[in-house]
PDB file of C-alpha atoms in Angstrom:
ATOM      1  CA  MET A  90      11.340 185.528 -37.425  1.00  0.00           C
ATOM      2  CA  SER A  91      12.216 184.217 -40.909  1.00  0.00           C
ATOM      3  CA  ALA A  92       9.769 183.905 -43.802  1.00  0.00           C
ATOM      4  CA  PHE A  93       9.978 180.128 -43.448  1.00  0.00           C
ATOM      5  CA  GLU A  94       9.044 180.218 -39.779  1.00  0.00           C
ATOM      6  CA  THR A  95       6.216 182.693 -40.432  1.00  0.00           C
ATOM      7  CA  GLY A  96       4.686 180.865 -43.412  1.00  0.00           C
ATOM      8  CA  PHE A  97       5.171 177.388 -42.009  1.00  0.00           C
ATOM      9  CA  TRP A  98       3.829 178.225 -38.560  1.00  0.00           C
ATOM     10  CA  VAL A  99       0.767 180.083 -39.872  1.00  0.00           C
ATOM     11  CA  VAL A 100      -0.229 177.239 -42.188  1.00  0.00           C
ATOM     12  CA  PHE A 101       0.419 174.637 -39.472  1.00  0.00           C
ATOM     13  CA  VAL A 102      -1.664 176.427 -36.840  1.00  0.00           C
ATOM     14  CA  GLU A 103      -4.515 177.301 -39.181  1.00  0.00           C
ATOM     15  CA  GLU A 104      -4.707 173.784 -40.625  1.00  0.00           C
ATOM     16  CA  LEU A 105      -4.634 172.137 -37.206  1.00  0.00           C
ATOM     17  CA  ARG A 106      -7.298 174.530 -35.948  1.00  0.00           C
ATOM     18  CA  ARG A 107      -9.462 173.801 -38.989  1.00  0.00           C
ATOM     19  CA  ILE A 108      -9.172 170.042 -38.477  1.00  0.00           C
ATOM     20  CA  LEU A 109      -9.976 170.183 -34.765  1.00  0.00           C
ATOM     21  CA  ARG A 110     -13.050 172.345 -35.358  1.00  0.00           C
ATOM     22  CA  SER A 111     -14.451 170.204 -38.154  1.00  0.00           C
ATOM     23  CA  ARG A 112     -17.442 167.914 -37.736  1.00  0.00           C
ATOM     24  CA  ARG A 113     -15.418 165.145 -39.353  1.00  0.00           C
ATOM     25  CA  PHE A 114     -12.872 165.244 -36.539  1.00  0.00           C
ATOM     26  CA  LYS A 115     -15.592 164.851 -33.908  1.00  0.00           C
ATOM     27  CA  VAL A 116     -17.014 161.806 -35.703  1.00  0.00           C
ATOM     28  CA  LEU A 117     -13.565 160.243 -36.079  1.00  0.00           C
ATOM     29  CA  PHE A 118     -12.843 160.913 -32.416  1.00  0.00           C
ATOM     30  CA  ALA A 119     -16.001 159.043 -31.406  1.00  0.00           C
ATOM     31  CA  VAL A 120     -14.797 156.053 -33.426  1.00  0.00           C
ATOM     32  CA  THR A 121     -11.295 156.055 -31.932  1.00  0.00           C
ATOM     33  CA  PHE A 122     -12.560 156.557 -28.378  1.00  0.00           C
ATOM     34  CA  PHE A 123     -15.066 153.692 -28.533  1.00  0.00           C
ATOM     35  CA  PRO A 124     -12.721 150.910 -27.221  1.00  0.00           C
ATOM     36  CA  SER A 125     -11.667 153.115 -24.314  1.00  0.00           C
ATOM     37  CA  LEU A 126     -15.295 153.797 -23.475  1.00  0.00           C
ATOM     38  CA  ILE A 127     -16.005 150.063 -23.386  1.00  0.00           C
ATOM     39  CA  TYR A 128     -13.036 149.617 -21.056  1.00  0.00           C
ATOM     40  CA  LEU A 129     -14.255 152.398 -18.760  1.00  0.00           C
ATOM     41  CA  LEU A 130     -17.620 150.659 -18.458  1.00  0.00           C
ATOM     42  CA  SER A 131     -16.197 147.166 -17.838  1.00  0.00           C
ATOM     43  CA  PRO A 132     -12.503 147.205 -16.819  1.00  0.00           C
ATOM     44  CA  ASN A 133     -12.411 143.668 -15.329  1.00  0.00           C
ATOM     45  CA  PRO A 134      -9.307 144.049 -13.107  1.00  0.00           C
ATOM     46  CA  ILE A 135      -7.244 140.950 -12.350  1.00  0.00           C
ATOM     47  CA  GLY A 136      -5.451 142.196  -9.255  1.00  0.00           C
ATOM     48  CA  GLU A 137      -4.642 145.216  -7.104  1.00  0.00           C
ATOM     49  CA  SER A 138      -0.975 145.916  -7.787  1.00  0.00           C
ATOM     50  CA  VAL A 139       1.264 147.468 -10.419  1.00  0.00           C
ATOM     51  CA  GLU A 140       2.417 144.269 -12.127  1.00  0.00           C
ATOM     52  CA  PRO A 141      -1.060 142.954 -13.046  1.00  0.00           C
ATOM     53  CA  MET A 142      -1.998 146.461 -14.171  1.00  0.00           C
ATOM     54  CA  LEU A 143       0.969 146.721 -16.533  1.00  0.00           C
ATOM     55  CA  LYS A 144       0.398 143.222 -17.885  1.00  0.00           C
ATOM     56  CA  ALA A 145      -3.270 143.974 -18.538  1.00  0.00           C
ATOM     57  CA  PHE A 146      -2.381 147.230 -20.322  1.00  0.00           C
ATOM     58  CA  GLU A 147       0.144 145.481 -22.562  1.00  0.00           C
ATOM     59  CA  ALA A 148      -2.277 142.649 -23.359  1.00  0.00           C
ATOM     60  CA  MET A 149      -5.031 145.116 -24.182  1.00  0.00           C
ATOM     61  CA  MET A 150      -2.825 147.192 -26.456  1.00  0.00           C
ATOM     62  CA  LEU A 151      -1.369 144.124 -28.162  1.00  0.00           C
ATOM     63  CA  ASP A 152      -4.922 143.176 -29.077  1.00  0.00           C
ATOM     64  CA  LEU A 153      -6.431 146.559 -29.932  1.00  0.00           C
ATOM     65  CA  LEU A 154      -3.499 148.270 -31.621  1.00  0.00           C
ATOM     66  CA  PRO A 155      -3.066 145.878 -34.582  1.00  0.00           C
ATOM     67  CA  ASN A 156      -6.755 144.957 -34.796  1.00  0.00           C
ATOM     68  CA  TYR A 157      -8.511 148.281 -34.233  1.00  0.00           C
ATOM     69  CA  TRP A 158      -6.586 151.475 -33.590  1.00  0.00           C
ATOM     70  CA  LEU A 159      -3.908 150.682 -36.194  1.00  0.00           C
ATOM     71  CA  GLY A 160      -5.979 148.082 -38.016  1.00  0.00           C
ATOM     72  CA  ILE A 161      -8.478 148.721 -40.797  1.00  0.00           C
ATOM     73  CA  ILE A 162     -10.506 151.176 -38.690  1.00  0.00           C
ATOM     74  CA  GLY A 163      -7.516 153.275 -37.683  1.00  0.00           C
ATOM     75  CA  GLN A 164      -6.003 153.126 -41.154  1.00  0.00           C
ATOM     76  CA  LEU A 165      -9.221 154.413 -42.689  1.00  0.00           C
ATOM     77  CA  ILE A 166      -9.369 157.253 -40.165  1.00  0.00           C
ATOM     78  CA  ALA A 167      -5.800 158.331 -40.952  1.00  0.00           C
ATOM     79  CA  ILE A 168      -6.413 158.121 -44.698  1.00  0.00           C
ATOM     80  CA  ILE A 169      -9.632 160.155 -44.569  1.00  0.00           C
ATOM     81  CA  LEU A 170      -7.989 162.904 -42.542  1.00  0.00           C
ATOM     82  CA  MET A 171      -4.681 163.067 -44.436  1.00  0.00           C
ATOM     83  CA  CYS A 172      -6.115 162.832 -47.960  1.00  0.00           C
ATOM     84  CA  ASP A 173      -8.113 165.992 -47.347  1.00  0.00           C
ATOM     85  CA  LEU A 174      -5.111 168.179 -46.519  1.00  0.00           C
ATOM     86  CA  LEU A 175      -3.818 168.886 -50.035  1.00  0.00           C
ATOM     87  CA  ALA A 176      -6.597 167.472 -52.206  1.00  0.00           C
ATOM     88  CA  SER A 177      -9.190 169.851 -50.753  1.00  0.00           C
ATOM     89  CA  GLU A 178      -6.944 172.857 -51.484  1.00  0.00           C
ATOM     90  CA  MET A 179      -6.475 171.757 -55.100  1.00  0.00           C
ATOM     91  CA  ASP A 180     -10.117 170.812 -55.547  1.00  0.00           C
ATOM     92  CA  ARG A 181     -11.325 174.227 -54.353  1.00  0.00           C
ATOM     93  CA  GLY A 182      -8.518 176.112 -56.077  1.00  0.00           C
ATOM     94  CA  THR A 183      -7.371 177.686 -52.812  1.00  0.00           C
ATOM     95  CA  ILE A 184      -3.855 176.300 -53.115  1.00  0.00           C
ATOM     96  CA  ARG A 185      -2.879 179.166 -55.410  1.00  0.00           C
ATOM     97  CA  LEU A 186      -3.962 181.635 -52.710  1.00  0.00           C
ATOM     98  CA  LEU A 187      -1.643 179.932 -50.253  1.00  0.00           C
ATOM     99  CA  LEU A 188       1.228 180.006 -52.726  1.00  0.00           C
ATOM    100  CA  ALA A 189       0.639 183.700 -53.377  1.00  0.00           C
ATOM    101  CA  LYS A 190       1.902 184.296 -49.840  1.00  0.00           C
ATOM    102  CA  PRO A 191       5.606 184.085 -48.903  1.00  0.00           C
ATOM    103  CA  LEU A 192       5.273 180.309 -48.740  1.00  0.00           C
ATOM    104  CA  ARG A 193       7.133 177.619 -50.672  1.00  0.00           C
ATOM    105  CA  LEU A 194       5.587 174.316 -51.673  1.00  0.00           C
ATOM    106  CA  SER A 195       7.998 172.435 -49.414  1.00  0.00           C
ATOM    107  CA  GLU A 196       6.795 174.521 -46.464  1.00  0.00           C
ATOM    108  CA  LEU A 197       3.188 173.936 -47.422  1.00  0.00           C
ATOM    109  CA  VAL A 198       3.599 170.157 -47.652  1.00  0.00           C
ATOM    110  CA  ALA A 199       5.554 169.987 -44.382  1.00  0.00           C
ATOM    111  CA  ALA A 200       3.088 172.212 -42.497  1.00  0.00           C
ATOM    112  CA  LYS A 201       0.057 170.305 -43.765  1.00  0.00           C
ATOM    113  CA  PHE A 202       1.645 166.943 -42.994  1.00  0.00           C
ATOM    114  CA  LEU A 203       2.648 167.892 -39.443  1.00  0.00           C
ATOM    115  CA  ALA A 204      -0.772 169.435 -38.785  1.00  0.00           C
ATOM    116  CA  GLY A 205      -2.434 166.222 -39.895  1.00  0.00           C
ATOM    117  CA  ILE A 206      -0.127 164.074 -37.764  1.00  0.00           C
ATOM    118  CA  SER A 207      -0.716 166.346 -34.774  1.00  0.00           C
ATOM    119  CA  ALA A 208      -4.469 165.897 -35.198  1.00  0.00           C
ATOM    120  CA  LEU A 209      -4.001 162.120 -35.379  1.00  0.00           C
ATOM    121  CA  VAL A 210      -1.908 162.187 -32.200  1.00  0.00           C
ATOM    122  CA  ILE A 211      -4.817 163.895 -30.463  1.00  0.00           C
ATOM    123  CA  LEU A 212      -7.338 161.463 -31.970  1.00  0.00           C
ATOM    124  CA  PHE A 213      -5.447 158.379 -30.844  1.00  0.00           C
ATOM    125  CA  GLY A 214      -3.584 159.788 -27.841  1.00  0.00           C
ATOM    126  CA  ILE A 215      -6.677 160.714 -25.845  1.00  0.00           C
ATOM    127  CA  PRO A 216      -8.099 157.147 -25.873  1.00  0.00           C
ATOM    128  CA  TYR A 217      -4.671 155.733 -24.937  1.00  0.00           C
ATOM    129  CA  ALA A 218      -4.243 158.278 -22.148  1.00  0.00           C
ATOM    130  CA  THR A 219      -7.751 157.566 -20.855  1.00  0.00           C
ATOM    131  CA  VAL A 220      -6.899 153.905 -20.290  1.00  0.00           C
ATOM    132  CA  TRP A 221      -3.552 154.867 -18.740  1.00  0.00           C
ATOM    133  CA  LEU A 222      -5.206 157.299 -16.319  1.00  0.00           C
ATOM    134  CA  TYR A 223      -8.023 154.938 -15.408  1.00  0.00           C
ATOM    135  CA  ASN A 224      -5.889 151.848 -14.813  1.00  0.00           C
ATOM    136  CA  PRO A 225      -4.365 153.057 -11.483  1.00  0.00           C
ATOM    137  CA  VAL A 226      -7.893 153.674 -10.210  1.00  0.00           C
ATOM    138  CA  VAL A 227      -9.096 150.198 -11.162  1.00  0.00           C
ATOM    139  CA  TYR A 228      -5.981 148.431  -9.875  1.00  0.00           C
ATOM    140  CA  LYS A 229      -5.633 150.747  -6.838  1.00  0.00           C
ATOM    141  CA  THR A 230      -2.004 151.580  -7.569  1.00  0.00           C
ATOM    142  CA  GLY A 231      -2.230 155.370  -7.278  1.00  0.00           C
ATOM    143  CA  LEU A 232       0.531 157.649  -8.519  1.00  0.00           C
ATOM    144  CA  ASP A 233       3.048 154.796  -8.497  1.00  0.00           C
ATOM    145  CA  GLY A 234       0.995 152.895 -11.061  1.00  0.00           C
ATOM    146  CA  LEU A 235       0.522 156.031 -13.114  1.00  0.00           C
ATOM    147  CA  TRP A 236       4.260 156.697 -13.217  1.00  0.00           C
ATOM    148  CA  LYS A 237       5.249 153.102 -13.962  1.00  0.00           C
ATOM    149  CA  GLY A 238       2.668 152.859 -16.727  1.00  0.00           C
ATOM    150  CA  LEU A 239       3.959 155.999 -18.474  1.00  0.00           C
ATOM    151  CA  PRO A 240       6.701 154.229 -20.527  1.00  0.00           C
ATOM    152  CA  ASN A 241       4.103 151.856 -21.981  1.00  0.00           C
ATOM    153  CA  LEU A 242       1.840 154.770 -22.874  1.00  0.00           C
ATOM    154  CA  LEU A 243       4.697 156.592 -24.618  1.00  0.00           C
ATOM    155  CA  LEU A 244       5.692 153.428 -26.480  1.00  0.00           C
ATOM    156  CA  VAL A 245       2.155 152.847 -27.747  1.00  0.00           C
ATOM    157  CA  LEU A 246       1.882 156.478 -28.821  1.00  0.00           C
ATOM    158  CA  GLY A 247       5.284 156.358 -30.544  1.00  0.00           C
ATOM    159  CA  VAL A 248       4.410 153.175 -32.443  1.00  0.00           C
ATOM    160  CA  SER A 249       1.143 154.771 -33.530  1.00  0.00           C
ATOM    161  CA  VAL A 250       2.901 157.899 -34.778  1.00  0.00           C
ATOM    162  CA  LEU A 251       5.344 155.864 -36.882  1.00  0.00           C
ATOM    163  CA  ILE A 252       2.598 153.886 -38.595  1.00  0.00           C
ATOM    164  CA  LEU A 253       0.144 156.770 -38.951  1.00  0.00           C
ATOM    165  CA  ALA A 254       2.882 158.970 -40.435  1.00  0.00           C
ATOM    166  CA  LEU A 255       3.553 156.349 -43.110  1.00  0.00           C
ATOM    167  CA  LEU A 256      -0.150 156.114 -43.930  1.00  0.00           C
ATOM    168  CA  GLY A 257      -0.376 159.895 -43.935  1.00  0.00           C
ATOM    169  CA  ALA A 258       2.510 160.279 -46.359  1.00  0.00           C
ATOM    170  CA  LEU A 259       0.985 157.695 -48.703  1.00  0.00           C
ATOM    171  CA  SER A 260      -2.359 159.503 -48.474  1.00  0.00           C
ATOM    172  CA  MET A 261      -0.789 162.836 -49.378  1.00  0.00           C
ATOM    173  CA  LEU A 262       1.073 161.277 -52.302  1.00  0.00           C
ATOM    174  CA  VAL A 263      -2.128 159.796 -53.713  1.00  0.00           C
ATOM    175  CA  SER A 264      -4.050 163.010 -53.039  1.00  0.00           C
ATOM    176  CA  VAL A 265      -1.737 165.087 -55.241  1.00  0.00           C
ATOM    177  CA  LEU A 266      -2.333 162.611 -58.056  1.00  0.00           C
ATOM    178  CA  ILE A 267      -6.105 162.456 -57.503  1.00  0.00           C
ATOM    179  CA  SER A 268      -7.097 165.937 -56.418  1.00  0.00           C
ATOM    180  CA  ARG A 269     -10.524 164.968 -55.095  1.00  0.00           C
ATOM    181  CA  PRO A 270     -10.539 164.098 -51.371  1.00  0.00           C
ATOM    182  CA  LEU A 271     -13.154 161.331 -51.633  1.00  0.00           C
ATOM    183  CA  TYR A 272     -11.556 159.614 -54.624  1.00  0.00           C
ATOM    184  CA  ALA A 273      -8.093 159.992 -53.126  1.00  0.00           C
ATOM    185  CA  SER A 274      -9.273 158.417 -49.854  1.00  0.00           C
ATOM    186  CA  LEU A 275     -10.885 155.496 -51.667  1.00  0.00           C
ATOM    187  CA  ALA A 276      -7.809 154.940 -53.827  1.00  0.00           C
ATOM    188  CA  THR A 277      -5.424 155.085 -50.868  1.00  0.00           C
ATOM    189  CA  PHE A 278      -7.511 152.741 -48.762  1.00  0.00           C
ATOM    190  CA  GLY A 279      -7.761 150.399 -51.739  1.00  0.00           C
ATOM    191  CA  ILE A 280      -3.973 150.315 -52.049  1.00  0.00           C
ATOM    192  CA  VAL A 281      -3.461 149.684 -48.338  1.00  0.00           C
ATOM    193  CA  PHE A 282      -6.259 147.114 -48.156  1.00  0.00           C
ATOM    194  CA  VAL A 283      -5.042 145.147 -51.159  1.00  0.00           C
ATOM    195  CA  LEU A 284      -1.428 145.146 -49.976  1.00  0.00           C
ATOM    196  CA  GLN A 285      -2.425 143.996 -46.487  1.00  0.00           C
ATOM    197  CA  PHE A 286      -4.164 140.948 -47.899  1.00  0.00           C
ATOM    198  CA  LEU A 287      -2.147 140.365 -51.063  1.00  0.00           C
ATOM    199  CA  VAL A 288       1.385 140.416 -49.660  1.00  0.00           C
ATOM    200  CA  PRO A 289       0.875 137.494 -47.208  1.00  0.00           C
ATOM    201  CA  GLN A 290      -0.383 135.373 -50.138  1.00  0.00           C
ATOM    202  CA  ILE A 291       2.794 135.714 -52.216  1.00  0.00           C
ATOM    203  CA  PRO A 292       4.179 132.145 -52.309  1.00  0.00           C
ATOM    204  CA  TYR A 293       7.815 132.932 -53.106  1.00  0.00           C
ATOM    205  CA  LEU A 294       8.155 135.605 -50.401  1.00  0.00           C
ATOM    206  CA  GLN A 295       9.417 133.996 -47.208  1.00  0.00           C
ATOM    207  CA  ASN A 296       7.461 134.988 -44.093  1.00  0.00           C
ATOM    208  CA  ALA A 297       5.428 137.469 -46.132  1.00  0.00           C
ATOM    209  CA  GLU A 298       3.227 138.374 -43.159  1.00  0.00           C
ATOM    210  CA  ARG A 299       6.184 140.274 -41.718  1.00  0.00           C
ATOM    211  CA  TYR A 300       5.566 143.012 -44.275  1.00  0.00           C
ATOM    212  CA  THR A 301       2.077 143.857 -43.011  1.00  0.00           C
ATOM    213  CA  LEU A 302       1.381 146.780 -40.704  1.00  0.00           C
ATOM    214  CA  SER A 303      -0.231 144.612 -38.033  1.00  0.00           C
ATOM    215  CA  TYR A 304       2.849 142.398 -37.818  1.00  0.00           C
ATOM    216  CA  GLN A 305       5.210 145.365 -37.675  1.00  0.00           C
ATOM    217  CA  THR A 306       3.075 146.920 -34.955  1.00  0.00           C
ATOM    218  CA  ALA A 307       3.781 143.894 -32.770  1.00  0.00           C
ATOM    219  CA  VAL A 308       7.479 144.031 -33.667  1.00  0.00           C
ATOM    220  CA  LEU A 309       7.674 147.669 -32.584  1.00  0.00           C
ATOM    221  CA  LEU A 310       5.891 146.882 -29.327  1.00  0.00           C
ATOM    222  CA  LYS A 311       8.680 144.424 -28.509  1.00  0.00           C
ATOM    223  CA  ALA A 312      10.819 147.459 -27.665  1.00  0.00           C
ATOM    224  CA  GLY A 313       9.054 147.845 -24.321  1.00  0.00           C
ATOM    225  CA  PHE A 314       6.387 145.209 -23.766  1.00  0.00           C
ATOM    226  CA  GLU A 315       7.943 142.612 -21.475  1.00  0.00           C
ATOM    227  CA  ARG A 316       4.877 141.057 -19.833  1.00  0.00           C
ATOM    228  CA  VAL A 317       3.222 139.588 -22.925  1.00  0.00           C
ATOM    229  CA  ASP A 318       4.658 136.931 -25.206  1.00  0.00           C
ATOM    230  CA  LEU A 319       5.928 138.526 -28.424  1.00  0.00           C
ATOM    231  CA  SER A 320       8.478 135.837 -29.222  1.00  0.00           C
ATOM    232  CA  GLY A 321       6.441 134.734 -32.211  1.00  0.00           C
ATOM    233  CA  PHE A 322       7.110 138.030 -33.974  1.00  0.00           C
ATOM    234  CA  ALA A 323      10.506 138.000 -35.648  1.00  0.00           C
ATOM    235  CA  GLY A 324      12.172 141.327 -36.202  1.00  0.00           C
ATOM    236  CA  VAL A 325      14.227 144.014 -34.526  1.00  0.00           C
ATOM    237  CA  PRO A 326      12.205 146.988 -33.215  1.00  0.00           C
ATOM    238  CA  ALA A 327      15.059 149.422 -33.895  1.00  0.00           C
ATOM    239  CA  HIS A 328      15.193 148.367 -37.556  1.00  0.00           C
ATOM    240  CA  SER A 329      11.454 148.842 -38.017  1.00  0.00           C
ATOM    241  CA  ALA A 330      11.615 152.167 -36.168  1.00  0.00           C
ATOM    242  CA  ALA A 331      14.212 153.367 -38.698  1.00  0.00           C
ATOM    243  CA  ILE A 332      12.444 152.007 -41.781  1.00  0.00           C
ATOM    244  CA  PHE A 333       9.082 153.668 -41.137  1.00  0.00           C
ATOM    245  CA  PRO A 334      10.389 157.280 -41.097  1.00  0.00           C
ATOM    246  CA  ALA A 335      12.520 156.538 -44.174  1.00  0.00           C
ATOM    247  CA  LEU A 336       9.474 155.288 -46.073  1.00  0.00           C
ATOM    248  CA  THR A 337       7.483 158.295 -44.895  1.00  0.00           C
ATOM    249  CA  VAL A 338      10.057 160.731 -46.278  1.00  0.00           C
ATOM    250  CA  ALA A 339      10.325 158.643 -49.454  1.00  0.00           C
ATOM    251  CA  MET A 340       6.614 159.243 -50.084  1.00  0.00           C
ATOM    252  CA  LEU A 341       6.522 162.910 -49.098  1.00  0.00           C
ATOM    253  CA  LEU A 342       9.319 163.824 -51.496  1.00  0.00           C
ATOM    254  CA  PRO A 343       7.465 162.587 -54.629  1.00  0.00           C
ATOM    255  CA  ALA A 344       4.327 164.359 -53.407  1.00  0.00           C
ATOM    256  CA  TRP A 345       6.294 167.602 -53.214  1.00  0.00           C
ATOM    257  CA  ALA A 346       7.974 166.950 -56.601  1.00  0.00           C
ATOM    258  CA  ILE A 347       4.610 166.357 -58.295  1.00  0.00           C
ATOM    259  CA  LEU A 348       3.228 169.590 -56.872  1.00  0.00           C
ATOM    260  CA  VAL A 349       6.272 171.518 -58.080  1.00  0.00           C
ATOM    261  CA  ARG A 350       5.576 170.365 -61.639  1.00  0.00           C
ATOM    262  CA  ARG A 351       1.841 171.042 -61.555  1.00  0.00           C
ATOM    263  CA  ASP A 352       0.283 174.206 -62.857  1.00  0.00           C
ATOM    264  CA  PHE A 353      -2.329 175.920 -60.732  1.00  0.00           C
ATOM    265  CA  PRO A 354      -4.180 178.238 -63.123  1.00  0.00           C
ATOM    266  CA  ASP A 355      -5.991 181.337 -61.881  1.00  0.00           C
TER     267      ASP A 355
END
């Protein structure tokens, strides 16, 4: 096993384990699971076949994804979790202990980022999967409904990963500039919040709402949601799916470059 694989894997596993064991993660999980809990208590089925089940799932996700899970609540959750990854190491001075090992800064940034995204996938994936597993029971579709609902579940999870990764990269970039987790979280959320409300108000930018995360969430859902009307959302899902990873990398690279130029005194 190479030094890269050893250093990267150790940091990734340890960071993910630390996040999952933290009290913060449990609180954030309660927040993300809340809509699914409400659904479990009052599902309100509209039929007993696969088609109504799939339509209800798509309608529910079209509402909750932009407005809750990937809205302000979900954005804040991602920012809080991702800002802590590097800022806490710099704030406590433990980053120099990590770099004393056979570990490069690029490996550290990549391992921390992927650990954070993995934790977010668990945070958001469990509520999504809960609805997916419960729907066949409510609509009495059995394994057939479970299987036919799987593509929608994977699409929702994929859309979430794209948007959460972008927010995570922005959070890590801000956190290397402001090496205090709380201040970095507040600054990042301020940036995201202002852009979400400022961009649609720009008069000379045609269809400015297209540049908001909620709008792009709906555009990405067009890739697989066929039972709800998404014709009002202009855009090509494949284009958005390519832009989000590019922007994510474009923010991680400056974060790495800033760390390379920083001194971490003993």
